Tab-separated table of C-alpha atoms in Angstrom:
chain	number	residue	atom	x	y	z
A	111	GLN	CA	108.179	101.694	93.302
A	112	SER	CA	107.134	100.769	89.785
A	113	GLY	CA	109.405	97.734	89.499
A	114	ALA	CA	110.593	98.935	86.055
A	115	ARG	CA	114.214	99.366	84.999
A	116	ILE	CA	114.895	103.040	84.320
A	117	ASN	CA	117.990	104.287	82.559
A	118	ILE	CA	118.818	107.964	81.933
A	119	SER	CA	121.327	108.946	79.234
A	120	GLU	CA	124.439	111.093	79.762
A	121	GLY	CA	123.895	114.529	81.240
A	122	SER	CA	126.076	116.842	79.143
A	123	CYS	CA	123.287	117.330	76.557
A	124	PRO	CA	120.384	119.747	76.260
A	125	GLU	CA	118.059	116.731	76.370
A	126	ARG	CA	118.334	113.277	77.883
A	127	ILE	CA	116.653	109.989	77.102
A	128	VAL	CA	114.873	108.020	79.790
A	129	THR	CA	114.523	104.337	78.864
A	130	ILE	CA	111.903	102.369	80.775
A	131	THR	CA	112.040	98.570	80.495
A	132	GLY	CA	109.866	95.914	82.045
A	133	PRO	CA	106.450	94.254	81.910
A	134	THR	CA	103.740	96.596	80.623
A	135	ASP	CA	102.164	97.192	84.043
A	136	ALA	CA	105.545	98.233	85.501
A	137	ILE	CA	106.006	100.596	82.548
A	138	PHE	CA	102.577	102.213	83.111
A	139	LYS	CA	103.307	102.645	86.798
A	140	ALA	CA	106.611	104.366	85.951
A	141	PHE	CA	104.960	106.510	83.253
A	142	SER	CA	102.144	107.554	85.558
A	143	MET	CA	104.652	108.580	88.241
A	144	ILE	CA	106.629	110.592	85.662
A	145	ALA	CA	103.482	112.269	84.296
A	146	LEU	CA	102.340	113.176	87.833
A	147	LYS	CA	105.825	114.537	88.605
A	148	PHE	CA	105.629	116.736	85.493
A	149	GLU	CA	102.189	117.955	86.552
A	150	GLU	CA	103.536	118.777	90.013
A	151	ASP	CA	106.238	120.894	88.357
A	152	ILE	CA	103.632	122.702	86.225
A	153	ASN	CA	101.525	123.407	89.326
A	154	ALA	CA	104.564	124.672	91.216
A	155	SER	CA	105.571	126.962	88.355
A	156	MET	CA	102.029	128.370	88.206
A	157	THR	CA	101.785	129.394	91.848
A	158	ASN	CA	103.501	132.749	91.341
A	159	SER	CA	102.672	133.262	87.676
A	160	THR	CA	99.912	135.234	86.027
A	161	VAL	CA	99.011	132.385	83.636
A	162	THR	CA	95.391	131.374	84.115
A	163	SER	CA	95.077	128.324	81.900
A	164	LYS	CA	97.088	125.313	82.928
A	165	PRO	CA	99.449	123.989	80.251
A	166	PRO	CA	99.125	120.247	79.507
A	167	VAL	CA	101.736	117.712	80.565
A	168	THR	CA	103.881	116.883	77.527
A	169	LEU	CA	106.014	113.779	76.974
A	170	ARG	CA	108.128	113.021	73.927
A	171	LEU	CA	108.494	109.345	73.144
A	172	VAL	CA	111.240	108.008	70.915
A	173	VAL	CA	109.808	105.296	68.642
A	174	PRO	CA	111.564	103.261	65.898
A	175	ALA	CA	110.394	104.668	62.544
A	176	SER	CA	109.519	101.138	61.370
A	177	GLN	CA	106.790	101.018	64.042
A	178	CYS	CA	105.356	104.472	63.347
A	179	GLY	CA	103.288	103.189	60.409
A	180	SER	CA	101.353	100.805	62.666
A	181	LEU	CA	100.936	103.594	65.208
A	182	ILE	CA	99.471	105.959	62.604
A	183	GLY	CA	97.341	103.211	61.008
A	184	LYS	CA	95.813	103.125	57.548
A	185	GLY	CA	94.977	106.679	56.545
A	186	GLY	CA	95.647	107.807	60.134
A	187	SER	CA	92.903	105.553	61.554
A	188	LYS	CA	94.880	104.169	64.525
A	189	ILE	CA	96.239	107.494	65.759
A	190	LYS	CA	92.738	109.014	65.426
A	191	GLU	CA	91.311	106.163	67.513
A	192	ILE	CA	94.016	106.685	70.196
A	193	ARG	CA	93.325	110.458	70.299
A	194	GLU	CA	89.575	109.942	70.574
A	195	SER	CA	89.623	107.181	73.173
A	196	THR	CA	92.210	108.795	75.484
A	197	GLY	CA	91.643	112.534	74.991
A	198	ALA	CA	95.397	113.052	74.618
A	199	GLN	CA	97.012	114.938	71.753
A	200	VAL	CA	99.369	112.652	69.787
A	201	GLN	CA	101.742	113.881	67.095
A	202	VAL	CA	104.193	111.712	65.120
A	203	ALA	CA	107.149	113.683	63.712
A	204	GLY	CA	107.528	113.521	59.917
A	205	ASP	CA	111.324	113.376	60.001
A	206	MET	CA	113.619	110.971	61.795
A	207	LEU	CA	115.653	112.205	64.730
A	208	PRO	CA	119.243	113.162	63.751
A	209	ASN	CA	121.540	110.219	62.878
A	210	SER	CA	118.959	107.622	63.844
A	211	THR	CA	116.061	105.582	62.499
A	212	GLU	CA	113.730	106.748	65.259
A	213	ARG	CA	111.002	109.367	65.325
A	214	ALA	CA	109.660	111.555	68.107
A	215	VAL	CA	106.054	110.979	69.166
A	216	THR	CA	104.751	113.863	71.268
A	217	ILE	CA	101.888	113.214	73.681
A	218	SER	CA	100.203	115.954	75.672
A	219	GLY	CA	97.184	116.124	77.932
A	220	THR	CA	96.241	115.401	81.534
A	221	PRO	CA	98.402	112.802	83.340
A	222	ASP	CA	95.454	110.407	83.084
A	223	ALA	CA	95.069	110.861	79.338
A	224	ILE	CA	98.832	110.439	78.845
A	225	ILE	CA	98.928	107.160	80.782
A	226	GLN	CA	95.982	105.764	78.786
A	227	CYS	CA	97.699	106.898	75.603
A	228	VAL	CA	101.040	105.249	76.510
A	229	LYS	CA	99.096	102.047	77.268
A	230	GLN	CA	97.635	101.994	73.763
A	231	ILE	CA	100.984	102.842	72.139
A	232	CYS	CA	102.630	99.948	74.034
A	233	VAL	CA	99.941	97.580	72.774
A	234	VAL	CA	100.636	98.653	69.167
A	235	MET	CA	104.404	98.298	69.695
A	236	LEU	CA	103.980	94.790	71.104
A	237	GLU	CA	101.706	93.769	68.223
A	238	SER	CA	104.054	95.027	65.491
A	239	PRO	CA	107.699	94.744	66.548
A	240	PRO	CA	110.335	96.900	64.767
A	241	LYS	CA	111.510	95.703	61.334
A	242	GLY	CA	115.209	95.602	60.536
A	243	ALA	CA	117.902	97.183	62.654
A	244	THR	CA	117.107	100.299	64.658
A	245	ILE	CA	119.747	103.013	64.950
A	246	PRO	CA	118.883	104.603	68.299
A	247	TYR	CA	118.754	108.369	68.686
A	248	ARG	CA	121.570	109.695	70.854
A	249	PRO	CA	121.298	113.337	71.916
A	250	LYS	CA	124.411	115.274	70.967
A	251	PRO	CA	126.187	117.423	73.548
A	252	ALA	CA	125.378	121.106	73.116
A	253	SER	CA	127.380	121.862	69.996
A	254	ALA	CA	130.520	123.947	70.240
A	255	PRO	CA	129.828	127.538	69.241
A	256	ILE	CA	131.314	128.675	65.941
A	257	ILE	CA	132.993	132.045	65.640
A	258	PHE	CA	133.905	133.796	62.396
A	259	ALA	CA	136.900	136.101	62.728
A	260	GLY	CA	139.107	137.597	60.042
A	261	GLY	CA	137.346	135.545	57.376
A	262	GLN	CA	138.080	132.301	59.195
A	263	ALA	CA	135.814	129.943	61.113
A	264	PHE	CA	136.798	128.662	64.570
A	265	THR	CA	135.050	126.295	66.940
A	266	ILE	CA	135.474	127.018	70.615
A	267	GLN	CA	136.637	124.054	72.700
A	268	GLY	CA	137.366	124.871	76.315
A	269	GLN	CA	139.650	127.895	76.259
A	270	TYR	CA	140.888	127.375	72.715
A	271	ALA	CA	139.648	128.489	69.319
A	272	ILE	CA	140.283	125.736	66.790
A	273	PRO	CA	140.406	126.786	63.104
A	274	HIS	CA	137.906	124.985	60.929
A	275	PRO	CA	138.961	125.001	57.251
A	276	ASP	CA	135.749	123.342	55.941
A	277	LEU	CA	133.533	125.859	57.662
A	278	THR	CA	135.821	128.709	56.615
A	279	LYS	CA	135.366	127.690	52.976
A	280	LEU	CA	131.595	127.463	53.317
A	281	HIS	CA	131.464	130.759	55.198
A	282	GLN	CA	133.505	132.539	52.519
A	283	LEU	CA	131.251	131.148	49.783
A	284	ALA	CA	128.154	132.134	51.719
A	285	MET	CA	129.434	135.675	52.294
A	286	GLN	CA	130.161	136.216	48.604
A	287	HIS	CA	126.851	134.951	47.264
A	288	PRO	CA	123.294	134.289	48.357
A	289	PRO	CA	122.966	130.512	48.748
A	290	PHE	CA	120.308	130.071	46.050
A	291	THR	CA	120.508	130.922	42.394
A	292	PRO	CA	117.783	133.066	40.915
A	293	LEU	CA	115.395	131.054	38.750
A	294	GLY	CA	116.536	130.766	35.176
A	295	GLN	CA	120.211	130.680	36.105
A	296	THR	CA	121.454	127.146	35.903
A	297	THR	CA	124.697	126.952	37.828
A	298	PRO	CA	125.203	128.946	41.007
A	299	GLY	CA	127.931	131.502	40.467
A	300	PHE	CA	130.161	130.546	43.354
A	301	PRO	CA	133.736	131.751	42.868
A	302	GLY	CA	136.041	128.767	42.918
A	303	LEU	CA	133.102	126.692	41.694
A	304	ASP	CA	133.862	127.673	38.149
A	305	ALA	CA	131.660	126.007	35.556
A	306	THR	CA	134.558	125.923	33.102
A	307	SER	CA	136.890	123.919	35.339
A	308	PRO	CA	137.120	120.207	34.448
A	309	THR	CA	134.203	118.115	35.634
A	310	SER	CA	134.706	114.795	37.306
A	311	SER	CA	132.574	112.250	39.124
A	312	HIS	CA	132.702	110.962	42.654
A	313	GLU	CA	130.797	108.018	44.123
A	314	LEU	CA	129.559	107.621	47.689
A	315	THR	CA	127.662	104.773	49.317
A	316	ILE	CA	125.053	105.737	51.866
A	317	PRO	CA	123.172	103.307	54.167
A	318	ASN	CA	119.523	102.868	53.143
A	319	ASP	CA	118.290	103.966	56.549
A	320	LEU	CA	120.034	107.340	56.241
A	321	ILE	CA	119.125	108.089	52.632
A	322	GLY	CA	115.789	109.588	53.730
A	323	CYS	CA	117.414	112.405	55.689
A	324	ILE	CA	119.527	113.327	52.649
A	325	ILE	CA	116.613	113.293	50.203
A	326	GLY	CA	114.269	115.140	52.580
A	327	ARG	CA	110.537	115.491	52.199
A	328	GLN	CA	109.642	115.201	48.507
A	329	GLY	CA	113.300	115.732	47.622
A	330	SER	CA	113.574	119.112	49.372
A	331	LYS	CA	116.974	118.456	51.000
A	332	ILE	CA	118.710	116.905	48.010
A	333	ASN	CA	117.521	119.803	45.819
A	334	GLU	CA	118.879	122.282	48.350
A	335	ILE	CA	122.259	120.481	48.329
A	336	ARG	CA	122.243	120.469	44.502
A	337	GLN	CA	121.553	124.198	44.422
A	338	MET	CA	124.087	125.143	47.080
A	339	SER	CA	126.898	123.018	45.681
A	340	GLY	CA	126.168	123.412	41.974
A	341	ALA	CA	126.949	119.705	41.566
A	342	GLN	CA	124.761	117.116	39.872
A	343	ILE	CA	123.752	114.436	42.371
A	344	LYS	CA	122.203	111.132	41.309
A	345	ILE	CA	120.897	108.619	43.830
A	346	ALA	CA	120.659	105.073	42.484
A	347	ASN	CA	117.532	103.024	43.146
A	348	ALA	CA	117.696	100.561	46.002
A	349	THR	CA	119.029	97.201	44.887
A	350	GLU	CA	117.559	94.113	46.461
A	351	GLY	CA	119.626	92.554	49.219
A	352	SER	CA	121.861	95.624	49.541
A	353	ALA	CA	121.791	97.823	52.648
A	354	GLU	CA	123.356	100.738	50.785
A	355	ARG	CA	122.560	103.160	47.984
A	356	GLN	CA	125.023	104.484	45.431
A	357	VAL	CA	125.241	108.277	45.136
A	358	THR	CA	127.084	109.847	42.189
A	359	ILE	CA	128.217	113.474	42.397
A	360	THR	CA	129.350	115.201	39.196
A	361	GLY	CA	130.858	118.666	38.815
A	362	SER	CA	134.067	120.615	39.277
A	363	PRO	CA	136.297	119.456	42.162
A	364	ALA	CA	135.040	122.351	44.294
A	365	ASN	CA	131.368	121.563	43.498
A	366	ILE	CA	131.978	117.947	44.488
A	367	SER	CA	133.730	118.720	47.760
A	368	LEU	CA	130.999	121.175	48.760
A	369	ALA	CA	128.270	118.628	47.902
A	370	GLN	CA	130.109	115.970	49.927
A	371	TYR	CA	130.469	118.335	52.847
A	372	LEU	CA	126.739	119.167	52.793
A	373	ILE	CA	125.762	115.475	52.527
A	374	ASN	CA	128.018	114.572	55.470
A	375	ALA	CA	126.606	117.461	57.471
A	376	ARG	CA	123.092	116.082	56.931
């Protein structure tokens, strides 16, 4: 009915991505039909419930991080203008979605407010196209549960338990010691991560667009990885024309492998 192309991602995940493509008016028509459908579901769920106030319709948009700046505007001016003129609540996530360069933008309100809000967001996105390559967010299938038995870690796949040596090692370390060192102690006292064992260095290259998720807000993640692994981690400054950053990890072999494991996990 809307004349838009609508694609829905694979279904074996806890969440799916609906991609709507077409001229702006076709997109609004599709969005308004989706918002009304959501409202219908809210109304239906309220018929037999004791809830008196009606929850708002909520949509989560997936927007390339390079366009979020224009959406927020200088000092938050644009997003404030969108909130005030449409009456919808708009929130831009601080962190990127896992393994992507996209952020979630959550809109909630009445179907009418949401449609007006999407209109304004589309205008901003048309005015300032994404910069550089976008790594799209792909929802991961519900992750395999992990079971710890007899000091070993196993992931469950179908009917089988598959031993997981990396996780076993982390689990054993975690069981022996709290993950953070008390203040004043310099190296975490992980057994096997012995400060006296020979130190060496290991270099990694990490794509610029993923370095943010490793550093975390104001360095919170990288500090956590430093503390948990006991390794020294240096991230080189971005060099012009290079799409990668050099990361140097120094410590005992066990410190280094734990730091690498934690960086890969991020």
